Amino acid sequence: MIYQKTVRVLYIDMQAKKIRIVEREDLKQYIGGVGVASILLEENMRPELPPLDPAQPIVFAIGGLSTIYPVITKTVAMFISPLTGELGESYAGGRMALTMFSAGFDAIVIYNKAVKPTILSISANDVNFRDAEPLWGTGKDNVGQVVRAFEHKHSGKRSTIRIGPGGENQVAYACVTVDRYRHFGRLGLGAVFGSKYLKAISIAGGRDIPIRNFQSYFKTYREIFERCTKSDVMAKYHDTGTPINVEPLNEAGALPTLNMRQNRFEHADKVSGEAFSQDCLVRKLSCSGCPVGCIHLGQFRREFAAHGHEYETITVGYDYELIFALGTFLGLSDPKEILELIEEVELAGLDAMSAGVVLGWATEALEKGLVTNEDTIVPLVFGSYKEYCAAVHYIVSGENEFYKNLGRGVKYASEVYGGQSFAMHVSGNEMAGYHTGYGSLVGAAVGARHSHLCNGGYSVDQGMKDGNIDPDKIADALLAEEVERCMLNSLVICLFARKVYDRGTILSAFAAIGENMTDDDLTAAARRIFATKLRIKKALGFRLRSVKLPKRFFETPSMHGQLDEATAYEIMAKYQEKITALESAVKG
Amino acid sequence: MTTGGWAARYTDERITFLEISENSTVADAISAVGIPASEAGIVVLDGKAVPKDHLLSNGDEIKIHPLIIGG
């Protein structure tokens, strides 16, 4: 927390309805965010118990510069993932970081299970355990309305964090929604909420912290603000946003399509960023403290009664990953149908990327006769959006054995029914929308949470030439980025702004609030955080050499042509050598 | 050379015919239309991504895409 020598942690025991607040001086060396959250996860996790055991913790943390500079808007959540069984790490924007900051908490640790469904209501002076039993089984929007009603006095300074039926029913890739349009999307935090009977959290804060040396602070703030608003660095996120990726990835042969049987989509022009902008875009929003406005909202019209021409207009957020997972991956070529499927996944409270990849596998498994029409209930065929909408609800309700298994992720389902070669996951986490080359594939395999965001492997691929593959260099590039992102995520900046927040800018930002850090301090913190994550993964049983990549990654050509399996494993082995050396250096 | 709407900040034309000297590369063509090197991403020639130092020939049609963006 700004101007403090300690990190302020709020511990919440859901079962005993007790809280304690601890000022931790020892955590300052981890800066904040993922650094602090990693240590708190390591201290509180129980590796010998399953991920959804009530004893397992949920940790939230904000960073050392949260909310006081532009685009430092995220909160990190850490937990044990029910999807992969190992490190769970996810980020969300919205107002959550702002409200944690103004409520006076750098981190929150939640453990044990409530006796009945509960809404945690957190403010600077109080934590209330509100009865959510009447809301259990209802949608996320109902919860939002209820929370807004009883927190009306904090209007504009509150954040609502909640789960839908997917989380209640502990689907392994259930998400947590923050303030309607932001999510802790990946790795199943929603299921961990559900396992604790935690329906929602409301955080309200009204603290005012005067800036001490305003002139110095404001000068630095203005410089960063202008880079965010007047340079090219952030403009693309506002203009078309990440959906702009559809066209280049398609043309380059890197767009996962039809369960990645193809690397190009014949209807890509209909689902491109420009197509969405022209046909569906109605509004752009920002997280609190961000001047960019990258949240793109699209609209579609839906008939809600069989007779009488009754229609409603639905507004839903979209970005590239959603267009990939619930569009091209499933063969949907109409933006309005994609938006409708996004809305169904949203209401179900599932991670959109995992949901799409799971459905892609189910479609092909049915086609190949590994599962039957009786299993899938509806005839899943690529392009059949109404059937996909129905299937989303069957996953959430665990309608039959097949859908219960789908709810445990594509890795698990393919182990039960076969079809592992085309179950598109990396170490249990469903793939992201980049088949760009070794960088993206190996990057996800070696990444601490098996996400494309661990080390941005697709960026490594963009700079690579065909026929010029150097496993050592790729491993170096992935490791350097992974470690650097540990530092960036300790702040916790929105990674869209990573080119704004270079090392010099970060040091200036700290200096302007009286914290004189050095470049070496940032490097040391990054390594310390990375080493902590590695310890957690090891304690949870992860071994990189045990990772097996589905064959289809090597069958469908990438942007750089067909990937060679042996080369991919060679890069992973090189990476392992490098992290072993780095771990020794950190210990030494 | 073709660009998409994304390049409107740098050039008014979506299709540009360039006269280039011998030994010109993709990077030279990008620079010639005023797109910053840091903003240009995948470049496609004959349906295949080519590197920025690829040598261009007379009659080549390239499409310049923005950088793949994300977190």
XYZ file of C-alpha atoms in Angstrom:
659
model
C 0.000 0.000 0.000
C 1.216 3.486 -0.868
C 3.374 5.142 1.846
C 3.319 2.035 4.058
C 6.177 -0.239 5.076
C 3.871 -3.198 5.353
C 1.468 -5.214 3.237
C -1.999 -5.309 4.823
C -3.645 -8.710 4.573
C -7.263 -9.504 5.412
C -7.820 -13.172 6.351
C -11.391 -14.455 6.218
C -12.494 -17.776 7.699
C -15.772 -18.606 5.949
C -16.770 -21.360 8.354
C -16.080 -19.582 11.636
C -17.145 -16.193 10.237
C -14.000 -14.708 11.712
C -11.552 -12.263 10.246
C -8.113 -11.032 11.159
C -5.964 -8.294 9.682
C -2.202 -8.694 9.625
C 0.395 -6.102 8.653
C 3.206 -8.014 6.917
C 6.528 -6.208 6.612
C 8.184 -9.336 5.212
C 5.995 -9.239 2.077
C 7.239 -5.822 0.897
C 10.147 -7.474 -0.947
C 7.569 -9.051 -3.280
C 6.226 -5.605 -4.294
C 2.566 -6.693 -4.351
C 0.195 -8.455 -6.740
C 1.357 -11.848 -7.873
C 4.446 -11.594 -5.648
C 2.454 -11.217 -2.456
C -0.317 -13.553 -3.612
C 2.175 -16.336 -4.438
C 3.626 -16.263 -0.955
C 0.172 -16.181 0.632
C -0.908 -19.118 -1.531
C 2.217 -21.056 -0.631
C 1.678 -20.381 3.084
C -1.983 -21.354 3.097
C -2.395 -24.075 0.470
C -2.711 -27.736 1.361
C -0.976 -29.708 -1.425
C -2.090 -33.016 0.063
C -5.784 -32.111 -0.370
C -7.850 -31.785 -3.579
C -8.208 -28.319 -5.186
C -11.831 -27.989 -4.089
C -11.282 -29.017 -0.487
C -12.726 -26.310 1.790
C -9.326 -25.807 3.394
C -7.753 -24.548 0.153
C -7.338 -20.772 0.009
C -8.394 -18.101 -2.442
C -5.962 -15.194 -2.494
C -6.569 -11.786 -4.028
C -3.923 -9.064 -4.214
C -3.393 -5.645 -5.676
C -0.027 -4.113 -6.442
C 2.437 -1.561 -5.230
C 1.192 1.069 -7.704
C -2.439 0.015 -8.005
C -4.978 2.664 -8.988
C -2.702 5.668 -8.562
C -1.322 5.482 -12.112
C -3.143 4.908 -15.403
C -3.912 1.350 -16.507
C -2.726 -0.223 -13.238
C -6.162 -1.638 -12.813
C -5.981 -5.364 -12.235
C -6.362 -7.665 -9.274
C -4.676 -11.051 -9.226
C -6.397 -14.158 -7.872
C -4.355 -17.183 -6.873
C -5.709 -20.587 -5.941
C -5.247 -24.241 -6.741
C -6.876 -24.893 -10.087
C -9.574 -27.578 -10.166
C -8.965 -27.769 -13.924
C -5.228 -28.525 -13.922
C -4.701 -29.508 -10.288
C -1.823 -27.074 -10.073
C -1.105 -23.350 -9.887
C -4.215 -21.245 -10.416
C -3.564 -17.624 -11.344
C -5.998 -15.265 -13.003
C -6.435 -11.507 -13.446
C -9.476 -9.258 -13.614
C -10.046 -5.538 -14.028
C -13.211 -3.596 -13.318
C -13.393 -1.708 -10.026
C -12.047 -4.432 -7.769
C -8.482 -3.105 -7.418
C -9.762 0.408 -6.767
C -12.111 -0.772 -4.024
C -9.518 -3.012 -2.343
C -7.155 -0.046 -2.364
C -9.673 2.351 -0.909
C -10.906 -0.216 1.626
C -7.294 -0.482 2.782
C -6.438 -4.076 1.896
C -3.461 -5.111 -0.228
C -4.456 -8.754 -0.111
C -7.360 -10.949 0.946
C -7.094 -14.624 1.900
C -10.336 -16.614 2.047
C -10.441 -20.148 3.422
C -12.832 -22.854 4.707
C -16.413 -23.355 3.657
C -19.396 -21.372 4.844
C -22.259 -23.266 6.463
C -24.612 -21.969 3.790
C -24.390 -19.793 0.647
C -22.838 -16.480 1.558
C -22.116 -13.027 0.216
C -19.053 -11.463 1.751
C -19.490 -7.767 2.177
C -16.133 -6.095 2.755
C -15.514 -2.461 3.614
C -12.759 -0.527 5.344
C -14.332 -1.018 8.757
C -16.281 -4.211 8.513
C -16.729 -7.634 6.973
C -20.267 -8.995 6.875
C -21.280 -12.563 6.086
C -24.646 -12.142 4.382
C -27.047 -14.988 3.754
C -27.122 -15.808 0.039
C -29.253 -18.930 0.284
C -32.151 -17.391 -1.685
C -29.711 -16.432 -4.441
C -28.054 -19.848 -4.798
C -29.178 -21.262 -8.112
C -30.025 -17.878 -9.587
C -28.070 -16.002 -12.213
C -25.190 -13.612 -11.691
C -27.269 -10.598 -12.653
C -29.660 -11.207 -9.745
C -26.743 -11.186 -7.344
C -25.462 -7.958 -8.821
C -28.855 -6.318 -8.317
C -29.098 -7.494 -4.707
C -25.591 -6.369 -3.841
C -26.150 -2.991 -5.442
C -29.325 -2.617 -3.386
C -27.751 -3.239 0.004
C -24.535 -1.411 -0.833
C -26.347 1.582 -2.311
C -24.550 4.010 -0.050
C -21.259 3.052 -1.663
C -22.493 3.684 -5.194
C -19.589 4.277 -7.567
C -17.048 3.000 -5.039
C -17.942 -0.655 -4.872
C -17.110 -3.767 -6.787
C -19.205 -6.906 -7.101
C -17.471 -10.215 -7.676
C -19.766 -13.194 -8.240
C -20.314 -16.633 -9.707
C -23.078 -18.131 -11.798
C -24.482 -21.663 -11.829
C -21.239 -23.018 -13.335
C -19.369 -22.014 -10.188
C -22.099 -23.233 -7.864
C -21.999 -26.639 -9.561
C -18.203 -26.615 -9.493
C -17.586 -26.980 -13.215
C -13.773 -27.141 -13.355
C -13.532 -24.106 -15.656
C -16.180 -21.915 -14.045
C -15.247 -18.258 -13.984
C -15.809 -15.387 -11.586
C -17.409 -12.236 -12.965
C -16.283 -8.817 -11.796
C -18.562 -5.809 -12.299
C -20.534 -7.340 -15.192
C -17.949 -7.267 -17.997
C -14.628 -8.387 -16.461
C -13.693 -11.875 -15.325
C -11.261 -14.048 -13.473
C -11.764 -16.259 -16.476
C -9.299 -19.063 -16.560
C -8.511 -22.127 -14.483
C -11.716 -22.461 -12.500
C -11.744 -19.880 -9.712
C -15.563 -19.968 -9.962
C -15.571 -23.611 -8.857
C -13.364 -22.725 -5.874
C -15.912 -20.038 -4.918
C -18.670 -22.642 -5.246
C -16.779 -25.108 -3.073
C -16.811 -22.540 -0.274
C -20.482 -21.585 -0.685
C -19.166 -18.184 -1.682
C -21.746 -16.720 -4.056
C -20.362 -13.211 -4.215
C -18.064 -10.656 -2.683
C -18.877 -7.016 -2.449
C -16.024 -4.627 -1.727
C -16.652 -0.998 -0.918
C -14.062 1.575 -0.069
C -14.139 5.251 0.579
C -10.702 6.012 1.986
C -8.979 9.088 0.686
C -5.164 9.021 0.666
C -3.624 12.439 0.011
C -0.632 12.412 -2.314
C 2.400 13.776 -0.478
C 4.542 15.282 -3.182
C 1.808 16.117 -5.624
C 3.948 18.023 -8.130
C 6.367 15.159 -8.661
C 3.590 12.583 -8.720
C 1.415 14.513 -11.143
C 4.309 15.117 -13.543
C 4.951 11.377 -13.725
C 1.234 10.646 -13.952
C 0.808 13.061 -16.874
C 3.725 11.527 -18.767
C 2.260 8.048 -18.426
C -1.258 9.266 -19.193
C -0.100 10.932 -22.399
C 1.730 7.823 -23.552
C -1.474 5.907 -22.980
C -3.702 8.344 -24.815
C -1.577 10.129 -27.407
C 0.767 7.481 -28.741
C 0.113 4.449 -30.930
C 0.939 2.079 -28.098
C -2.605 1.805 -26.713
C -4.739 3.170 -29.559
C -5.197 -0.235 -31.197
C -6.757 -1.618 -28.039
C -9.371 1.117 -28.175
C -10.016 1.151 -31.921
C -10.910 -2.348 -33.047
C -9.482 -4.014 -29.975
C -8.071 -7.528 -29.918
C -10.591 -8.811 -32.540
C -8.266 -7.188 -35.044
C -6.203 -10.385 -34.630
C -8.708 -12.506 -36.557
C -7.643 -11.373 -40.015
C -3.831 -11.560 -39.683
C -3.957 -14.867 -37.837
C -6.222 -16.276 -40.510
C -4.126 -15.072 -43.406
C -0.944 -16.294 -41.790
C -2.450 -19.710 -41.081
C -2.506 -19.420 -37.290
C -6.228 -19.226 -36.537
C -7.454 -22.390 -34.766
C -10.587 -23.437 -36.636
C -12.994 -26.407 -36.329
C -11.271 -27.888 -33.285
C -8.001 -26.909 -34.965
C -8.434 -29.277 -37.863
C -7.702 -26.139 -39.866
C -5.467 -23.141 -39.386
C -7.673 -20.909 -41.524
C -11.411 -20.189 -41.495
C -13.149 -19.731 -44.826
C -15.553 -17.239 -43.223
C -12.901 -15.255 -41.337
C -13.921 -12.043 -43.097
C -17.404 -12.346 -41.575
C -16.066 -12.606 -38.005
C -13.135 -10.191 -38.314
C -12.593 -7.271 -35.996
C -13.876 -4.905 -38.661
C -16.994 -7.014 -39.191
C -17.785 -6.968 -35.467
C -17.163 -3.215 -35.320
C -19.436 -2.520 -38.252
C -22.264 -4.899 -37.379
C -22.382 -5.235 -33.601
C -20.242 -2.724 -31.690
C -22.311 -0.312 -29.594
C -20.064 0.854 -26.795
C -16.571 0.854 -25.307
C -15.815 0.853 -21.597
C -12.783 1.149 -19.329
C -11.787 -0.317 -16.011
C -11.515 2.222 -13.194
C -8.310 4.188 -13.608
C -7.834 3.422 -17.293
C -8.159 6.070 -20.022
C -8.053 3.576 -22.897
C -11.501 1.991 -23.216
C -10.647 -1.454 -24.564
C -13.803 -3.268 -23.424
C -15.850 -3.728 -26.588
C -19.565 -4.328 -26.178
C -21.659 -5.740 -28.973
C -25.407 -6.064 -29.252
C -27.804 -8.599 -30.679
C -31.581 -8.871 -30.722
C -33.321 -11.979 -29.456
C -36.918 -13.145 -29.469
C -37.869 -14.131 -25.938
C -41.418 -15.385 -26.456
C -42.699 -17.849 -28.995
C -45.698 -15.698 -29.909
C -46.327 -12.020 -30.236
C -43.036 -10.755 -31.655
C -41.449 -10.086 -28.288
C -37.796 -9.092 -28.551
C -35.019 -8.032 -26.220
C -31.679 -6.431 -26.974
C -28.702 -8.040 -25.289
C -25.378 -6.297 -24.764
C -22.363 -8.534 -24.377
C -18.606 -8.033 -24.221
C -16.420 -9.577 -26.913
C -12.756 -9.836 -27.730
C -10.474 -11.962 -29.867
C -10.286 -14.958 -27.553
C -14.053 -15.239 -27.433
C -14.415 -14.935 -31.204
C -11.829 -17.694 -31.574
C -13.162 -20.077 -28.909
C -16.888 -19.616 -29.491
C -16.601 -18.705 -33.163
C -13.937 -20.060 -35.471
C -13.143 -23.053 -33.270
C -16.792 -24.119 -33.531
C -17.302 -23.035 -37.126
C -19.693 -20.154 -36.341
C -19.583 -17.467 -38.991
C -22.310 -15.036 -37.908
C -21.209 -12.417 -35.335
C -24.706 -12.302 -33.870
C -24.711 -16.054 -33.288
C -21.279 -15.787 -31.693
C -22.516 -13.014 -29.408
C -25.512 -15.131 -28.448
C -23.268 -18.063 -27.550
C -20.977 -15.721 -25.595
C -24.042 -14.564 -23.667
C -25.040 -18.165 -22.857
C -21.544 -18.920 -21.580
C -21.610 -15.662 -19.625
C -24.918 -16.518 -17.948
C -23.635 -20.001 -17.173
C -20.559 -18.483 -15.541
C -17.978 -20.449 -17.495
C -14.613 -19.539 -18.937
C -15.357 -18.827 -22.596
C -12.067 -20.201 -23.912
C -12.327 -23.514 -22.104
C -16.031 -23.844 -22.946
C -15.385 -23.367 -26.661
C -12.454 -25.767 -26.787
C -14.378 -28.415 -24.846
C -17.319 -28.115 -27.260
C -14.985 -28.325 -30.255
C -13.614 -31.630 -28.983
C -17.134 -32.933 -28.200
C -18.248 -32.121 -31.759
C -15.391 -34.059 -33.303
C -15.731 -36.906 -30.803
C -19.379 -37.290 -31.863
C -18.423 -37.114 -35.521
C -15.825 -39.864 -35.020
C -18.213 -42.054 -33.053
C -16.331 -41.868 -29.753
C -19.501 -40.574 -28.118
C -23.125 -40.966 -29.161
C -26.126 -38.740 -29.790
C -27.472 -40.084 -26.533
C -24.401 -38.697 -24.774
C -24.552 -35.275 -26.385
C -28.406 -35.058 -26.220
C -28.312 -32.451 -28.993
C -26.584 -33.146 -32.335
C -23.366 -31.176 -32.040
C -22.168 -30.234 -35.507
C -19.686 -27.472 -36.365
C -21.669 -24.305 -36.974
C -24.707 -25.399 -34.933
C -24.954 -22.506 -32.492
C -28.344 -23.387 -31.014
C -27.071 -26.845 -30.099
C -23.953 -25.298 -28.587
C -26.121 -22.940 -26.513
C -28.017 -25.970 -25.200
C -24.802 -27.888 -24.534
C -23.457 -25.042 -22.381
C -26.425 -25.468 -20.071
C -26.021 -29.241 -20.028
C -22.412 -28.784 -18.916
C -23.528 -26.541 -16.079
C -26.334 -28.806 -14.940
C -24.239 -31.968 -15.386
C -27.182 -33.248 -17.378
C -25.752 -36.740 -17.835
C -22.465 -38.577 -17.325
C -21.045 -37.209 -20.569
C -21.699 -33.580 -19.653
C -20.435 -34.170 -16.117
C -17.183 -35.363 -17.676
C -17.092 -32.399 -20.091
C -17.396 -30.186 -17.037
C -14.038 -31.470 -15.856
C -12.229 -30.160 -18.925
C -11.190 -31.509 -22.301
C -8.175 -33.406 -20.965
C -10.300 -35.380 -18.550
C -13.099 -36.005 -21.041
C -10.671 -37.289 -23.684
C -9.100 -39.636 -21.155
C -12.560 -41.133 -20.569
C -13.777 -41.357 -24.194
C -10.599 -41.271 -26.266
C -9.694 -38.623 -28.810
C -6.730 -37.326 -26.827
C -4.870 -36.468 -30.005
C -7.441 -33.765 -30.804
C -8.263 -32.621 -27.257
C -6.723 -29.183 -27.549
C -5.260 -28.424 -24.156
C -1.819 -27.803 -22.785
C -1.248 -29.503 -19.452
C -4.979 -29.513 -18.762
C -5.699 -25.903 -19.685
C -7.681 -25.514 -22.910
C -5.645 -23.826 -25.653
C -5.623 -20.126 -26.494
C -6.304 -18.823 -29.986
C -2.791 -18.716 -31.381
C -1.298 -21.492 -33.475
C 1.593 -19.260 -34.369
C 4.490 -21.643 -33.771
C 6.827 -23.024 -31.144
C 6.644 -19.841 -29.078
C 2.925 -20.090 -28.416
C 2.834 -23.866 -28.016
C 5.895 -24.350 -25.848
C 5.172 -21.051 -24.099
C 1.890 -22.462 -22.836
C 3.522 -25.744 -21.831
C 6.287 -24.131 -19.787
C 4.219 -21.190 -18.542
C 3.498 -21.256 -14.829
C -0.253 -21.406 -15.400
C -0.199 -22.780 -18.981
C -1.702 -19.606 -20.365
C -0.711 -17.594 -23.431
C -0.339 -14.706 -20.993
C 2.490 -16.319 -19.005
C 5.124 -15.355 -21.537
C 3.325 -14.087 -24.665
C 4.783 -16.848 -26.831
C 2.904 -15.617 -29.895
C 5.066 -12.485 -29.818
C 8.174 -14.659 -29.948
C 6.720 -16.358 -33.027
C 6.041 -13.051 -34.757
C 9.730 -12.237 -34.694
C 10.869 -15.646 -35.884
C 11.871 -16.706 -39.391
C 10.913 -19.989 -41.020
C 13.681 -22.567 -41.145
C 15.645 -20.717 -38.531
C 14.568 -22.438 -35.330
C 16.989 -22.169 -32.446
C 15.565 -24.070 -29.420
C 17.976 -22.391 -27.040
C 17.008 -18.888 -28.178
C 13.291 -19.659 -27.996
C 13.683 -21.052 -24.471
C 15.673 -17.945 -23.498
C 13.041 -15.587 -24.918
C 10.159 -17.388 -23.176
C 11.963 -17.497 -19.839
C 13.000 -13.833 -19.979
C 9.422 -12.739 -20.673
C 7.934 -15.067 -18.051
C 10.236 -13.704 -15.352
C 9.699 -10.081 -16.398
C 5.928 -10.573 -16.274
C 6.276 -11.735 -12.659
C 7.488 -8.218 -11.906
C 4.830 -6.508 -14.056
C 2.126 -8.606 -12.419
C 3.383 -7.656 -8.994
C 2.309 -4.101 -9.817
C -0.508 -5.319 -11.175
C -0.602 -3.495 -14.536
C -2.932 -4.408 -17.342
C -0.582 -6.248 -19.704
C -2.016 -4.326 -22.652
C 0.101 -1.464 -21.263
C 3.319 -3.407 -20.900
C 5.019 -1.254 -23.526
C 4.042 1.875 -21.605
C 5.453 0.537 -18.356
C 9.061 -0.092 -19.262
C 11.590 -0.381 -16.448
C 12.425 3.339 -16.453
C 8.773 4.326 -16.222
C 8.160 1.906 -13.359
C 11.123 3.266 -11.398
C 9.950 6.850 -12.005
C 6.460 5.944 -10.846
C 7.817 4.482 -7.611
C 10.185 7.437 -7.093
C 7.303 9.901 -7.451
C 5.609 8.346 -4.414
C 8.841 8.276 -2.425
C 9.917 4.680 -3.031
C 13.429 4.615 -4.389
C 13.732 1.291 -6.110
C 16.499 0.311 -8.489
C 16.547 -1.745 -11.642
C 18.303 -4.494 -9.675
C 15.486 -4.435 -7.103
C 12.953 -5.120 -9.852
C 15.059 -7.939 -11.274
C 15.525 -9.506 -7.850
C 11.797 -9.292 -7.092
C 10.911 -10.833 -10.462
C 13.208 -13.793 -9.831
C 11.982 -14.240 -6.273
C 8.370 -14.324 -7.455
C 9.147 -16.728 -10.263
C 10.969 -19.025 -7.838
C 7.957 -18.963 -5.509
C 5.653 -20.035 -8.312
C 8.012 -22.859 -9.236
C 8.026 -24.064 -5.619
C 4.237 -24.065 -5.559
C 4.048 -26.026 -8.806
C 6.568 -28.531 -7.542
C 4.676 -28.970 -4.278
C 1.523 -29.624 -6.289
C 3.288 -32.340 -8.254
C 3.919 -30.602 -11.584
C 6.839 -31.913 -13.646
C 7.527 -30.281 -17.005
C 9.005 -33.486 -18.411
C 5.628 -35.203 -17.864
C 3.748 -32.771 -20.140
C 2.398 -34.477 -23.264
C 1.210 -32.257 -26.081
C -1.771 -33.409 -28.182
C -0.749 -34.629 -31.635
C -2.921 -32.189 -33.500
C -0.587 -29.340 -32.579
C 1.913 -31.078 -34.857
C -0.504 -32.153 -37.576
C -2.217 -28.861 -38.401
C 0.355 -26.434 -39.840
C 1.072 -23.324 -37.810
C 2.015 -19.855 -39.038
C 5.535 -21.242 -39.422
C 4.431 -24.450 -41.087
C 4.231 -27.898 -39.544
C 5.758 -28.005 -36.071
C 8.133 -30.797 -35.270
C 7.262 -32.694 -32.091
C 10.870 -33.480 -31.173
C 11.838 -29.822 -31.529
C 9.007 -28.732 -29.228
C 10.140 -31.158 -26.535
C 13.728 -30.059 -27.043
C 12.747 -26.441 -26.333
C 10.923 -27.616 -23.207
C 14.029 -29.507 -22.061
C 16.179 -26.411 -22.642
C 13.715 -24.365 -20.629
C 13.887 -26.875 -17.790
C 17.692 -26.592 -17.728
C 17.448 -22.821 -17.571
C 14.925 -22.684 -14.746
C 16.973 -25.162 -12.722
C 19.942 -22.812 -13.071
C 17.816 -19.795 -12.193
C 16.374 -21.522 -9.111
C 19.885 -22.270 -7.887
C 20.883 -18.641 -8.443
C 17.876 -17.359 -6.465
C 18.598 -19.785 -3.604
C 22.299 -18.861 -3.655
C 0.494 -3.231 -51.122
C -2.691 -3.594 -49.063
C -3.443 -2.563 -45.506
C -6.640 -2.736 -43.495
C -8.596 -0.070 -41.668
C -6.139 -0.372 -38.796
C -3.551 1.624 -40.765
C -5.812 4.657 -41.258
C -3.730 6.523 -38.678
C -0.741 6.362 -41.017
C -2.023 6.251 -44.562
C -5.235 7.259 -46.310
C -4.892 4.521 -48.880
C -5.782 0.924 -48.279
C -4.145 -0.098 -51.540
C -0.875 1.459 -52.532
C 1.226 0.916 -55.623
C 4.848 1.441 -54.761
C 7.819 1.978 -56.957
C 10.705 0.407 -55.170
C 14.355 0.173 -55.949
C 16.178 -3.077 -56.460
C 16.929 -5.017 -53.265
C 14.045 -3.397 -51.400
C 12.664 -5.396 -48.525
C 9.228 -5.697 -46.935
C 10.481 -3.371 -44.191
C 11.358 -0.738 -46.810
C 7.841 -0.933 -48.261
C 6.283 -0.561 -44.816
C 8.428 2.468 -44.133
C 7.595 3.970 -47.535
C 3.898 4.232 -46.695
C 4.583 5.704 -43.263
C 3.658 2.790 -41.029
C 5.978 2.625 -37.990
C 8.007 -0.573 -37.889
C 6.830 -1.140 -34.311
C 3.182 -1.289 -35.399
C 3.467 -3.565 -38.441
C 2.976 -7.243 -37.735
C 2.429 -10.187 -40.022
C 3.066 -9.502 -43.707
C 1.492 -11.896 -46.174
C 2.801 -12.567 -49.672
C 1.065 -15.153 -51.855
C -0.876 -16.495 -48.883
C 2.183 -16.984 -46.713
C 3.706 -14.915 -43.914
C 7.076 -13.476 -44.877
C 9.750 -11.855 -42.699
C 10.407 -8.127 -42.798
C 13.772 -8.618 -44.485
C 12.222 -10.544 -47.373
C 13.384 -9.135 -50.711
C 10.559 -7.917 -52.912
C 10.263 -8.527 -56.630
C 8.486 -6.546 -59.289
C 4.736 -7.259 -59.162
C 4.704 -8.700 -55.638
C 1.457 -8.028 -53.768
C 1.848 -7.875 -50.031
C -0.680 -7.297 -47.289
C 0.478 -5.675 -44.088
C -1.319 -6.570 -40.883
C -0.998 -4.966 -37.476
C 0.911 -6.699 -34.699
C -0.973 -9.497 -33.009
C -2.148 -7.824 -29.842
C -3.190 -9.104 -26.475
C -1.908 -9.375 -22.943
